[in-house]
Tab-separated table of C-alpha atoms and ligand atoms in Angstrom:
chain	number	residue	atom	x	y	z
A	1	UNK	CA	41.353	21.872	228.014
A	2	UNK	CA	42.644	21.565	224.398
A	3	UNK	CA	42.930	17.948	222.162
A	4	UNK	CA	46.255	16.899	220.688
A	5	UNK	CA	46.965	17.643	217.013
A	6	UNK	CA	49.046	15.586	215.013
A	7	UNK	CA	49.548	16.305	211.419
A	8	UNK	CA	47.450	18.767	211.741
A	9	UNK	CA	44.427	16.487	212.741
A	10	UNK	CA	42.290	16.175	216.032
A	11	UNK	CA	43.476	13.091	217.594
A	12	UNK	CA	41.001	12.977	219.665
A	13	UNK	CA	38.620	13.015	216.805
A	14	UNK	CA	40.784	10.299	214.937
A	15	UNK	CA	39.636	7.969	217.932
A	16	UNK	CA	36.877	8.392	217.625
A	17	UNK	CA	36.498	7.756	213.608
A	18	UNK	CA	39.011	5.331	213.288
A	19	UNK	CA	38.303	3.588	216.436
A	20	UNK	CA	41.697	2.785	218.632
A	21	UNK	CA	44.260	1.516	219.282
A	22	UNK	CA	45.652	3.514	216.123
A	23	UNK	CA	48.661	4.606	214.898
A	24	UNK	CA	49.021	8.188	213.090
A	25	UNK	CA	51.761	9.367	211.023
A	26	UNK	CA	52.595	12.874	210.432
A	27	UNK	CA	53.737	12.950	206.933
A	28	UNK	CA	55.495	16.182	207.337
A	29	UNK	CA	57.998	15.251	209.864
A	30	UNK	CA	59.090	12.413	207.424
A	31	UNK	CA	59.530	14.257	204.784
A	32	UNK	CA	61.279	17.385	207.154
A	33	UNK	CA	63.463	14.630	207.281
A	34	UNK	CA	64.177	13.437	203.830
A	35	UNK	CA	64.879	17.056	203.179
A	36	UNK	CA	67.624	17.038	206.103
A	37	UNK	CA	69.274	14.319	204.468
A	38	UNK	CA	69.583	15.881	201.194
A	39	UNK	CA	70.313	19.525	202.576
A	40	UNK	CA	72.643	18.616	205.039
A	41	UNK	CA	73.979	14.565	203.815
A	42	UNK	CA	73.623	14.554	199.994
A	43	UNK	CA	74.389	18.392	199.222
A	44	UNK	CA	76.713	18.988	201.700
A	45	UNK	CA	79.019	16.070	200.538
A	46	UNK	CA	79.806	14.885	197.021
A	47	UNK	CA	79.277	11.369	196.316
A	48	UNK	CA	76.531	10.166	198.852
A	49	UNK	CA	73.440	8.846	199.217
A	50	UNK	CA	70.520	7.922	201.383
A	51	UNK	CA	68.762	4.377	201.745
A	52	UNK	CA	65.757	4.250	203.977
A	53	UNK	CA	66.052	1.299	206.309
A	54	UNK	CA	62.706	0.225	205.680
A	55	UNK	CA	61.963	-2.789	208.694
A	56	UNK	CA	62.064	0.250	210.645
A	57	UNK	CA	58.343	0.948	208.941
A	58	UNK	CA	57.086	-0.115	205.552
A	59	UNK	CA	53.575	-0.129	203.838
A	60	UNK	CA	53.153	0.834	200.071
A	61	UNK	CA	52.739	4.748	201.202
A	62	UNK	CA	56.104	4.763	202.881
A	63	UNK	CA	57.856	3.231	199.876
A	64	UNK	CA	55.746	5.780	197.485
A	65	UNK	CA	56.762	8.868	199.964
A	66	UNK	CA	60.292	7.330	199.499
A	67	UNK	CA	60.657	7.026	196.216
A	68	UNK	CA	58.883	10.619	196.063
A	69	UNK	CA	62.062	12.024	198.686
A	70	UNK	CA	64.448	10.283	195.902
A	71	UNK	CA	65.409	7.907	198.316
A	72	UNK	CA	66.813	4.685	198.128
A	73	UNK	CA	64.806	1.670	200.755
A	74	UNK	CA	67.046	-1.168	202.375
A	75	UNK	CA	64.492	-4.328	202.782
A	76	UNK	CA	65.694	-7.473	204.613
A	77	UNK	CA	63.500	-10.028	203.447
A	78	UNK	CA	61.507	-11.184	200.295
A	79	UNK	CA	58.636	-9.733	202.062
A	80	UNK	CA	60.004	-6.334	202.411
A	81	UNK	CA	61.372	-6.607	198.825
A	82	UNK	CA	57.907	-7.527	197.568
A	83	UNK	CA	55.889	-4.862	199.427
A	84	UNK	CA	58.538	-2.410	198.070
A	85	UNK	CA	58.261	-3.838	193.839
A	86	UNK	CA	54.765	-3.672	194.247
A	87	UNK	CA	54.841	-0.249	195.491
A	88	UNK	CA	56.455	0.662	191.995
A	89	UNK	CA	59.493	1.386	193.662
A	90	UNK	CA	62.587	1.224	191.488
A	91	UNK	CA	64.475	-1.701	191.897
A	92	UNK	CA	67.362	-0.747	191.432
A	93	UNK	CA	67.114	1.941	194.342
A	94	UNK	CA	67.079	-1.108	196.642
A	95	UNK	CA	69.555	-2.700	198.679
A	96	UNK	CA	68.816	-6.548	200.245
A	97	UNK	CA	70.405	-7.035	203.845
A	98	UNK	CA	70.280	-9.509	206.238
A	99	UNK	CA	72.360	-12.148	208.494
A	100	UNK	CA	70.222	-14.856	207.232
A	101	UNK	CA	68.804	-14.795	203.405
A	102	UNK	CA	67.480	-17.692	201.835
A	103	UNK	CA	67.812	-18.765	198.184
A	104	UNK	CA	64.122	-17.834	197.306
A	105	UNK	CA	64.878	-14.161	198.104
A	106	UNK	CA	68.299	-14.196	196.903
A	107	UNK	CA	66.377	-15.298	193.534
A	108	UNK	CA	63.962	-12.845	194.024
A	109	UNK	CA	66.685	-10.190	194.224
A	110	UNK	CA	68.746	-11.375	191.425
A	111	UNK	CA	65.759	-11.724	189.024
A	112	UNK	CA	63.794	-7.835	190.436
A	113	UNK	CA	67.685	-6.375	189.889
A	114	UNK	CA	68.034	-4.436	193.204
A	115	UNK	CA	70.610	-2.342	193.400
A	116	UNK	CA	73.225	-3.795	196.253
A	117	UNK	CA	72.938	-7.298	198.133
A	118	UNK	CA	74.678	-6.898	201.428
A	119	UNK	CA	76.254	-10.223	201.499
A	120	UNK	CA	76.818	-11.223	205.361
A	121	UNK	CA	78.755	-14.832	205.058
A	122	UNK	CA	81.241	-16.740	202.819
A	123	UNK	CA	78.620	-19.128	202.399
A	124	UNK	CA	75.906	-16.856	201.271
A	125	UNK	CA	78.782	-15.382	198.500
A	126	UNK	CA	79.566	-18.936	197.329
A	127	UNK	CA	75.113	-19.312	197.459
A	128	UNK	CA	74.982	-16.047	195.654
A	129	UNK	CA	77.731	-16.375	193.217
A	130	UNK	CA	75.974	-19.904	192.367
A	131	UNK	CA	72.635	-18.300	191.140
A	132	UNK	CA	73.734	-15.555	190.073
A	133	UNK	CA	75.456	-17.417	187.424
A	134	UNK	CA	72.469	-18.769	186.851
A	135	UNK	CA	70.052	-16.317	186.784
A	136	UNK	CA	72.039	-13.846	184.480
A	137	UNK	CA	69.729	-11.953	182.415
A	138	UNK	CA	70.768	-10.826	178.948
A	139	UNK	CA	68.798	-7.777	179.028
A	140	UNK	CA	70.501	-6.396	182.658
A	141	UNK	CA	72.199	-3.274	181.493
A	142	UNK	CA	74.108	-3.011	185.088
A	143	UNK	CA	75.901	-6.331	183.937
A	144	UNK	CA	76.899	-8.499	186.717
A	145	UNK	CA	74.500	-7.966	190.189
A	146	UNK	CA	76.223	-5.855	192.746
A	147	UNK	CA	77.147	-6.670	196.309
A	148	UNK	CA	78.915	-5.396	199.224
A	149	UNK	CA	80.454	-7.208	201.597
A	150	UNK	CA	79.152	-6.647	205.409
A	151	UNK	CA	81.721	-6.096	207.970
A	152	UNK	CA	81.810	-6.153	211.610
A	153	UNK	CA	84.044	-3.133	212.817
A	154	UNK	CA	84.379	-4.457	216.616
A	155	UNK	CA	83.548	-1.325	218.014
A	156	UNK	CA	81.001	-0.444	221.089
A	157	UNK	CA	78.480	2.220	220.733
A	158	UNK	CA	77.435	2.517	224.335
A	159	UNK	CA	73.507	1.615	223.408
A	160	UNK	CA	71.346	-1.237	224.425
A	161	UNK	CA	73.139	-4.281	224.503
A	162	UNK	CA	70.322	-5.684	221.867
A	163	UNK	CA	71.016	-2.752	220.205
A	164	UNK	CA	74.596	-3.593	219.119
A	165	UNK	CA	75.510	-4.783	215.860
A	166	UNK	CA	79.068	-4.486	214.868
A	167	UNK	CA	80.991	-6.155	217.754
A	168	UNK	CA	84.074	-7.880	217.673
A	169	UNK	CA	82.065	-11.715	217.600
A	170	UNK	CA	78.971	-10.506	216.211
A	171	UNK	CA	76.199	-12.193	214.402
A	172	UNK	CA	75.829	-9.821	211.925
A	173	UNK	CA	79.223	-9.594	208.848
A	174	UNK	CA	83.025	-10.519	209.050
A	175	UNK	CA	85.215	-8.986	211.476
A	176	UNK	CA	87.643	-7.400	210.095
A	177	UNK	CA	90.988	-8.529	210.960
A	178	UNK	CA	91.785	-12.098	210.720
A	179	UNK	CA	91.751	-15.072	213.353
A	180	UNK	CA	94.632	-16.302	215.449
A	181	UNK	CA	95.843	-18.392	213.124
A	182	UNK	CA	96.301	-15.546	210.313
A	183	UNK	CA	93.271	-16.646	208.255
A	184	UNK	CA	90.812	-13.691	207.322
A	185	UNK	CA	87.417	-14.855	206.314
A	186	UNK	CA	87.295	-11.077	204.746
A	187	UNK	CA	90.272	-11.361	202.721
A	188	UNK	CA	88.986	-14.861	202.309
A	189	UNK	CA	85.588	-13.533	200.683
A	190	UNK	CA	87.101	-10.521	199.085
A	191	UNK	CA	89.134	-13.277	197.032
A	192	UNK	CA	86.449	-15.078	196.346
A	193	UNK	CA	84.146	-11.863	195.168
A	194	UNK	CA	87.008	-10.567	192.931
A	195	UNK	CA	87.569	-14.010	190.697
A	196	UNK	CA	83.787	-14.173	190.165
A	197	UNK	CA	82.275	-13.616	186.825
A	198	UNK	CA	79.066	-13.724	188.428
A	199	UNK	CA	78.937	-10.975	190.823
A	200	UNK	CA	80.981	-7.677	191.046
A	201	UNK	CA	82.074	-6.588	194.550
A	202	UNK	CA	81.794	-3.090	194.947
A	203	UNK	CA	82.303	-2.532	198.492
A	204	UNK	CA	81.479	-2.908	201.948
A	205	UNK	CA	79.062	-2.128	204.369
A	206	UNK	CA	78.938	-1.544	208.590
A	207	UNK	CA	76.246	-1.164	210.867
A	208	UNK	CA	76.889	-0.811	214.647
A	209	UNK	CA	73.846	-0.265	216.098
A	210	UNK	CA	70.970	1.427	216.955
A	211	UNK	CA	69.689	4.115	219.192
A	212	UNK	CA	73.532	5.414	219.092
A	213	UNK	CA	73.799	9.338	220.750
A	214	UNK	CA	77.298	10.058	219.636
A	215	UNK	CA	79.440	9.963	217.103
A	216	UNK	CA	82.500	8.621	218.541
A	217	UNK	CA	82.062	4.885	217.404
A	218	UNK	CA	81.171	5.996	213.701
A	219	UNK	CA	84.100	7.551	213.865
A	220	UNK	CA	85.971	4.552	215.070
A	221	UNK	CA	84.351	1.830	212.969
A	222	UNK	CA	85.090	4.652	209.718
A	223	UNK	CA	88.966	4.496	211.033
A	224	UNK	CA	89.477	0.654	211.326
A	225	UNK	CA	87.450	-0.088	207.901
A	226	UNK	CA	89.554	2.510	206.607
A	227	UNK	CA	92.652	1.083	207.584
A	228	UNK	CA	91.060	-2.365	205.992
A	229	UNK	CA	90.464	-0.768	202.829
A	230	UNK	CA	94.060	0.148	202.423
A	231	UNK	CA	95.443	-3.464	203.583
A	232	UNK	CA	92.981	-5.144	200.830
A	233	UNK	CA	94.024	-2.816	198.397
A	234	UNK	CA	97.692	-3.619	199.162
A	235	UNK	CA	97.332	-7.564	199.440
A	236	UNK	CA	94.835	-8.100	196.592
A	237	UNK	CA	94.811	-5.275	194.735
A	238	UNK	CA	90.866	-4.473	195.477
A	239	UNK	CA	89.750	-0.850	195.484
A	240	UNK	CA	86.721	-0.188	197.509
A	241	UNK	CA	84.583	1.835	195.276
A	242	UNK	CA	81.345	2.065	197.899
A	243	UNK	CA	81.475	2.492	201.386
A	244	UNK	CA	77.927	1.647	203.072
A	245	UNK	CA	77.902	2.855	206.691
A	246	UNK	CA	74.857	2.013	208.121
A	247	UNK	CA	72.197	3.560	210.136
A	248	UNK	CA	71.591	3.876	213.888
A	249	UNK	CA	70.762	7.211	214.585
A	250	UNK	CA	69.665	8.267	217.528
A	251	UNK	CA	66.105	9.564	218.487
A	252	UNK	CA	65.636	11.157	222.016
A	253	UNK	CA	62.588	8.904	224.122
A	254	UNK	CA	60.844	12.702	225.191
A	255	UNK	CA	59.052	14.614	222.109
A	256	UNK	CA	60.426	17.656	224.121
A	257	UNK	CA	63.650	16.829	223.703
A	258	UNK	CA	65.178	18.495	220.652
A	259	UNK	CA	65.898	16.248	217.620
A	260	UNK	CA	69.461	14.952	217.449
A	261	UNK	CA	70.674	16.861	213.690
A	262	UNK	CA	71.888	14.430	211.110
A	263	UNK	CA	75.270	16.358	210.757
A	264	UNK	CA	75.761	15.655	214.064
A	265	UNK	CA	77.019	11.995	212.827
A	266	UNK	CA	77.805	12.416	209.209
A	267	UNK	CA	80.329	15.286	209.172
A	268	UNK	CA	81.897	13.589	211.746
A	269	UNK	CA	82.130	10.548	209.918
A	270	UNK	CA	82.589	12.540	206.296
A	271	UNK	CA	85.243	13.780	207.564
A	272	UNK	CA	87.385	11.398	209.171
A	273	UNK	CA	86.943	8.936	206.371
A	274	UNK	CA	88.324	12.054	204.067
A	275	UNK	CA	91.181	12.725	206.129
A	276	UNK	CA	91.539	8.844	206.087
A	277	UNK	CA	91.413	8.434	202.604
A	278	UNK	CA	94.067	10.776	201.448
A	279	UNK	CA	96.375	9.570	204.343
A	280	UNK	CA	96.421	6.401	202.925
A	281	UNK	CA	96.461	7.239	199.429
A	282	UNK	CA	93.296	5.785	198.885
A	283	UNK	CA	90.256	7.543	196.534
A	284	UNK	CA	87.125	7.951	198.650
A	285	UNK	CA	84.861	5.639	197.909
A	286	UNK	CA	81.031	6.690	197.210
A	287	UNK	CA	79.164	6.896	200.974
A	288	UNK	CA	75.244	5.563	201.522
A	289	UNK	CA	74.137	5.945	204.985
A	290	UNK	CA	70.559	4.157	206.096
A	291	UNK	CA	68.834	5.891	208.527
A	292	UNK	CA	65.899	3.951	209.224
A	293	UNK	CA	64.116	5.305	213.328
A	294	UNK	CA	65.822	8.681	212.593
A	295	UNK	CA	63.493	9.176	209.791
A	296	UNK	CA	60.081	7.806	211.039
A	297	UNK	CA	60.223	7.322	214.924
A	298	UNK	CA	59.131	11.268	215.908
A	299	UNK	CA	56.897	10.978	213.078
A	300	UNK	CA	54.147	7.941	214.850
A	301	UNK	CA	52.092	8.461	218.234
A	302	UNK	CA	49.956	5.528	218.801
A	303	UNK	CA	46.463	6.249	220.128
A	304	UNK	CA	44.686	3.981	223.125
A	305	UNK	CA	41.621	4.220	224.597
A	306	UNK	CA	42.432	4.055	228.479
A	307	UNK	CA	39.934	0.945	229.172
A	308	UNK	CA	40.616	0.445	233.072
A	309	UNK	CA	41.819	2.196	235.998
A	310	UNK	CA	43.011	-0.064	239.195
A	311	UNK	CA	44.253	2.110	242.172
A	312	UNK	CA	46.505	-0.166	244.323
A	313	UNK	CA	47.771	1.402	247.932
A	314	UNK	CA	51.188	2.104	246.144
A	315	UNK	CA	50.683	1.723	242.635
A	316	UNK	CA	47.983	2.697	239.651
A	317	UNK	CA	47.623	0.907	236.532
A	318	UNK	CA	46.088	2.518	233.261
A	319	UNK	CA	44.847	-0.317	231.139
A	320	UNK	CA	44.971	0.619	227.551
A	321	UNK	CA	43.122	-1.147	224.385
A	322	UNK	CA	46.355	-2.429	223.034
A	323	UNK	CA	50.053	-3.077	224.324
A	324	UNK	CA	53.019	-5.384	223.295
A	325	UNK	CA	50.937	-6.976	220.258
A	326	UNK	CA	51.564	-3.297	218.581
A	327	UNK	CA	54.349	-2.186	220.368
A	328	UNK	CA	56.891	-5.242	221.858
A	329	UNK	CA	59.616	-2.439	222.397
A	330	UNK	CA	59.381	-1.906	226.053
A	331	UNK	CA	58.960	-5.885	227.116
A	332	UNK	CA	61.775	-6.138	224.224
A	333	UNK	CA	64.759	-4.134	225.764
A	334	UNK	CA	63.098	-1.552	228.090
A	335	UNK	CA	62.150	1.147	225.529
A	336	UNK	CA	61.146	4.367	226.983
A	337	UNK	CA	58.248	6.010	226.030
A	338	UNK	CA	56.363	9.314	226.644
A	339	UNK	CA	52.517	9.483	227.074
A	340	UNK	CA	50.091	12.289	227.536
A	341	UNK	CA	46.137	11.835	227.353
A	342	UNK	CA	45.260	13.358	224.149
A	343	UNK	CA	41.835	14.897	225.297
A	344	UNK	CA	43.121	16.704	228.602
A	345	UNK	CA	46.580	18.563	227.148
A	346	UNK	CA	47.189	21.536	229.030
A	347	UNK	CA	45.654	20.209	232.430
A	348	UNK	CA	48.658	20.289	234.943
A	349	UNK	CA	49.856	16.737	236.191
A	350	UNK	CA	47.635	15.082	238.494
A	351	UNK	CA	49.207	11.707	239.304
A	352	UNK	CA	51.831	9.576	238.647
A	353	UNK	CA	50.441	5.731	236.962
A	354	UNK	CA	52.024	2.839	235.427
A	355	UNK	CA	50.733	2.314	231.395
A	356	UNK	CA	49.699	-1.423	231.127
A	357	UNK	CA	49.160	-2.942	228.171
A	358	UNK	CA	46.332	-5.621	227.917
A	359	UNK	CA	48.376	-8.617	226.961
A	360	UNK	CA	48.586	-11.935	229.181
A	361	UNK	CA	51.857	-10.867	229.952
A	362	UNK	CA	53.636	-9.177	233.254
A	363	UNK	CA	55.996	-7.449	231.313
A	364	UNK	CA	53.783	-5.483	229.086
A	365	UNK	CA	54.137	-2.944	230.630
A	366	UNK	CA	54.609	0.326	228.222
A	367	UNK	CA	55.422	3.185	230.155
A	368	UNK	CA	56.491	2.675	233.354
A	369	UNK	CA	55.889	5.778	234.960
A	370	UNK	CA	53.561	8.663	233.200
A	371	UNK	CA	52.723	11.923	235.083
A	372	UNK	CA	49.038	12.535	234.207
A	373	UNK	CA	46.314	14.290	234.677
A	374	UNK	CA	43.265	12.806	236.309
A	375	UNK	CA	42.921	10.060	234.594
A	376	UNK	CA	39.492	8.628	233.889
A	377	UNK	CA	38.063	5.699	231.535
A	378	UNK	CA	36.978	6.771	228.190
A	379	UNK	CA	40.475	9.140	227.687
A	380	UNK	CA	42.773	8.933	225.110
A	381	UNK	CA	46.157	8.174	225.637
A	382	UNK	CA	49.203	8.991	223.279
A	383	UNK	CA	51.823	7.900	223.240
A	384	UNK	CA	54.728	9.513	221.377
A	385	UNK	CA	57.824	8.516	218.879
A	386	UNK	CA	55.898	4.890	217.905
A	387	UNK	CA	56.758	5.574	214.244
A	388	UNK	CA	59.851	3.090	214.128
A	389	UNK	CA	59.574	-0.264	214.750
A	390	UNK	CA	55.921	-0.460	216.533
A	391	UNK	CA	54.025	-1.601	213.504
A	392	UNK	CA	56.863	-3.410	211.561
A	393	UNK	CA	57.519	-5.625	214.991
A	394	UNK	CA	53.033	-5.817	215.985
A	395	UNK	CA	52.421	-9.311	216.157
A	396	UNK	CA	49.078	-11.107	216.325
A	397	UNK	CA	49.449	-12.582	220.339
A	398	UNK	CA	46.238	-12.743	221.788
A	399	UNK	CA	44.938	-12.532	218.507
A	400	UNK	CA	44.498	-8.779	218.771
A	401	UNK	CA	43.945	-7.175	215.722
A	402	UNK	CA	46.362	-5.389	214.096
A	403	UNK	CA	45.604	-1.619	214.413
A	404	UNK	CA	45.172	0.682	211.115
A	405	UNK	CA	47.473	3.660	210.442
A	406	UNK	CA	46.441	6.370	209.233
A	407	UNK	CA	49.068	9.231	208.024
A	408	UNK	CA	48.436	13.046	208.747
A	409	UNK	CA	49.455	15.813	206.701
A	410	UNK	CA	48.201	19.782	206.554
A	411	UNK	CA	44.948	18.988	208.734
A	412	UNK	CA	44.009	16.196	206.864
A	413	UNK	CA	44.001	12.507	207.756
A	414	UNK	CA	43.778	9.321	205.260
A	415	UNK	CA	44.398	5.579	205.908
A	416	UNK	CA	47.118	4.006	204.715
A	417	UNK	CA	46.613	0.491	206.676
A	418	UNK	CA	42.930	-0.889	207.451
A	419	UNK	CA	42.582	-2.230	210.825
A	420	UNK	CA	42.312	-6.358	210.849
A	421	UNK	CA	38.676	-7.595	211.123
A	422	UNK	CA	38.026	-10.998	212.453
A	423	UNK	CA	37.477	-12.226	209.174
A	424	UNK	CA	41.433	-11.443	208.769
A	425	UNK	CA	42.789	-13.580	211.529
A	426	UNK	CA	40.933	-16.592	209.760
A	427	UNK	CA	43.252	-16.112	206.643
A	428	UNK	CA	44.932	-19.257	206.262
A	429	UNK	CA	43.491	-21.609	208.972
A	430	UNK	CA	42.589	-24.593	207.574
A	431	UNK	CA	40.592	-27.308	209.502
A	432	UNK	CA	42.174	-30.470	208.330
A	433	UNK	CA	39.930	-33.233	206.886
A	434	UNK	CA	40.605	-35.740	209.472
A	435	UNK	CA	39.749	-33.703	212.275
A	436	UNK	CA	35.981	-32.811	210.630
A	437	UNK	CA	34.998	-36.214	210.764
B	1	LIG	C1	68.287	-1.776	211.155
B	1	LIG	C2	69.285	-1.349	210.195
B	1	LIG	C3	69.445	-0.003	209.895
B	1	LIG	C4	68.648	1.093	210.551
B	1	LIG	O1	68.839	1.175	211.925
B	1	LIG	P1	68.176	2.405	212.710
B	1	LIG	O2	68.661	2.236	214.108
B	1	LIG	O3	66.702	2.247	212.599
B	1	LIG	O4	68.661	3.653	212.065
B	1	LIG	C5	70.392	0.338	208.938
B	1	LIG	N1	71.126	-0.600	208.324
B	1	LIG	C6	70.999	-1.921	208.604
B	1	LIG	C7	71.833	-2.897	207.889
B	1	LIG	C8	70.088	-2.334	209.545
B	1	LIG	O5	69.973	-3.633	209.819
């Protein structure tokens, strides 16, 4: 009977120092990664770059190992933006997205000089355009702050419907074609963009979805913004100069499965938008792409201690020392999840038990059926491809404290996130006067 390794490291050892539940990156998977995307993105066609979408997992490390990979890091709030500046990561690397922004982190963007704001509305442009104006500074060698318009492509990628992004009647940009009536809020906003002397548009940007398999609606969405790109360049003259397509990458639920190769979407993509281009006498615009669960999801396990065992006549539960509080996925949209116990690998499969997490809720519930050895209390239980959105989305219910991560690399394991104390979950309570007297 043999322990898990990951990075390198004993997990079952890792338990046991850095008490559970706990999530462990292996810094060698991400950065396996980072080198795809350069190899086999960035080399392999002229004029592209990579953008980490970083709500898919950000501390200070990530953004360091980022800016490290040569990288560029997406953030989506001021909060993101923040953790990123105070990593010391470049400003200008970063892009700000987001259906909603407010004017604080619009002002925070304008005055840290990211790189692209992904503007999703008319009314954030007009916002935008507003402060900008305002907020010019002398010194910014880029001259005016760059944005990119977001666009909705109406197309389906066959994933969760959660998951999609870039549907005709989506939240998230401005479809492409106009209304009934002939208006176009894009043409509208492209207008708009091009008489500023506060902003310079550069481009636009699509994202579709997540958790996407194939390549076919890439494909699609490159087609129809293609075919945009040529009637805005025909009615007002605009030439799209950056093309930001998004991430959305898929990532297989079993660690046994093989890992889906980046190619497998970009050359498709690359290459239609190519053939595109020079059909419509266009110049290819510069492509970013912004993987953000490609990169990091194979990279996290999460360890649990297995706390309780309840054999029912046709059921058995494994209750685990954490559960939707550090990974809401499963109650979310039925994320799938693989789990082996980390101190019995190599024992053959013993029984088939339901994972339940210890929150006050049915539904958390985070693997629904895990073939197991004998299971017994005191195990450890890992569970696999946690490295995307399981500690960006933790939240504090049940006031459970928010585990520590520690990342892995070569045999050797340091902490990049402390585990909460007690203490933590006092920050900011305040007991009003009136109620002390
Ligand atoms: C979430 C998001 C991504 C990354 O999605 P993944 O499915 O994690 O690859 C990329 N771009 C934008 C604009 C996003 O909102």
């Amino acid at each position: 009977m043999s322990h898990l390794t990951w990075g390198g490291v004993d997990c079952v050892e890792l338990a046991r120092t850095l008490e559970t539940p706990l999530y462990v990156l292996d810094e060698g998977i991400i950065r396996e990664r980072c080198a795809e995307i350069r190899s086999d993105f960035m080399s392999r066609w002229a004029g592209t770059w990579a953008c980490y979408a970083s709500k898919a997992f950000l501390t200070t490390s990530m953004a360091w190992i980022m800016d490290q990979e040569g990288l560029g890091l997406d953030v989506v709030s001021g909060g993101e933006l923040y953790t990123a500046l105070r990593a010391g990561f470049p400003p200008y690397r970063t892009n700000l997205h987001g259906n909603v922004k407010s004017e604080r982190e619009l002002h925070l963007a304008l005055t840290s000089g990211v790189g692209h704001i992904i503007v999703d509305s008319l009314m954030e442009l007009e916002l935008l355009d507003g402060l900008a104006g305002e907020a010019r500074r002398p010194s910014d060698r880029r001259g005016r702050p760059r944005i990119l318009l977001r666009v909705a492509p109406g197309v389906d990628p066959h994933t969760h419907s959660y998951l999609v992004t870039g549907q005709a009647g989506s939240k998230f940009g401005l479809p492409l074609e106009g209304g009934p009536d002939g208006t176009s809020l894009l043409t509208e906003a492209v207008r708009f963009a091009m008489s500023s002397k506060s902003i310079a548009l550069a481009g636009f940007h699509f994202h579709i979805g997540s958790q996407i398999f194939e390549n076919g609606a890439f494909v699609e969405a490159v087609r129809r913004v293609a075919a945009c790109m040529e009637r805005l360049n025909k009615e007002l003259g605009f030439k799209t100069r950056t093309l930001n397509v998004g991430g959305g990458f898929g990532v297989p639920a079993s660690p046994d499965e093989p890992h889906l190769p980046l190619r497998l979407f970009t050359d498709a993509m690359m290459s239609v938008l190519t053939e595109e281009c020079e059909a419509r006498g266009l110049t290819r615009p510069y492509v970013t792409i912004e993987p953000g669960r490609w990169l990091v999801s194979r990279a996290g396990i999460t360890l649990y201690t297995v706390e309780t065992i309840k054999r029912l006549s046709d059921v058995t539960y494994v209750g685990v020392d954490g559960g939707m509080a550090d990974n809401p996925r499963p109650a979310l949209y039925q994320a799938q999840y693989h789990a082996v116990l980390a101190n019995k690998i190599g024992e053959p499969p013993a029984e088939k038990v339901v994972i339940a997490g210890r929150c006050c809720e049915t539904g958390d519930i985070l693997v629904e059926s895990a073939e197991l050895p004998t299971v017994e209390r005191g195990d450890i239980l890992a569970i696999f491809n946690t490295g995307a959105y399981n500690f960006s989305m933790a939240s504090g219910y049940n006031r459970l404290l928010r585990p520590a991560v520690a990342l892995a690399h070569n045999g050797w394991a340091d902490l990049i996130v402390t585990r909460q104390t007690y203490e933590d979950l006092l920050i900011g309570d305040v007991i009003p006067e009136r109620l002390l007297t």
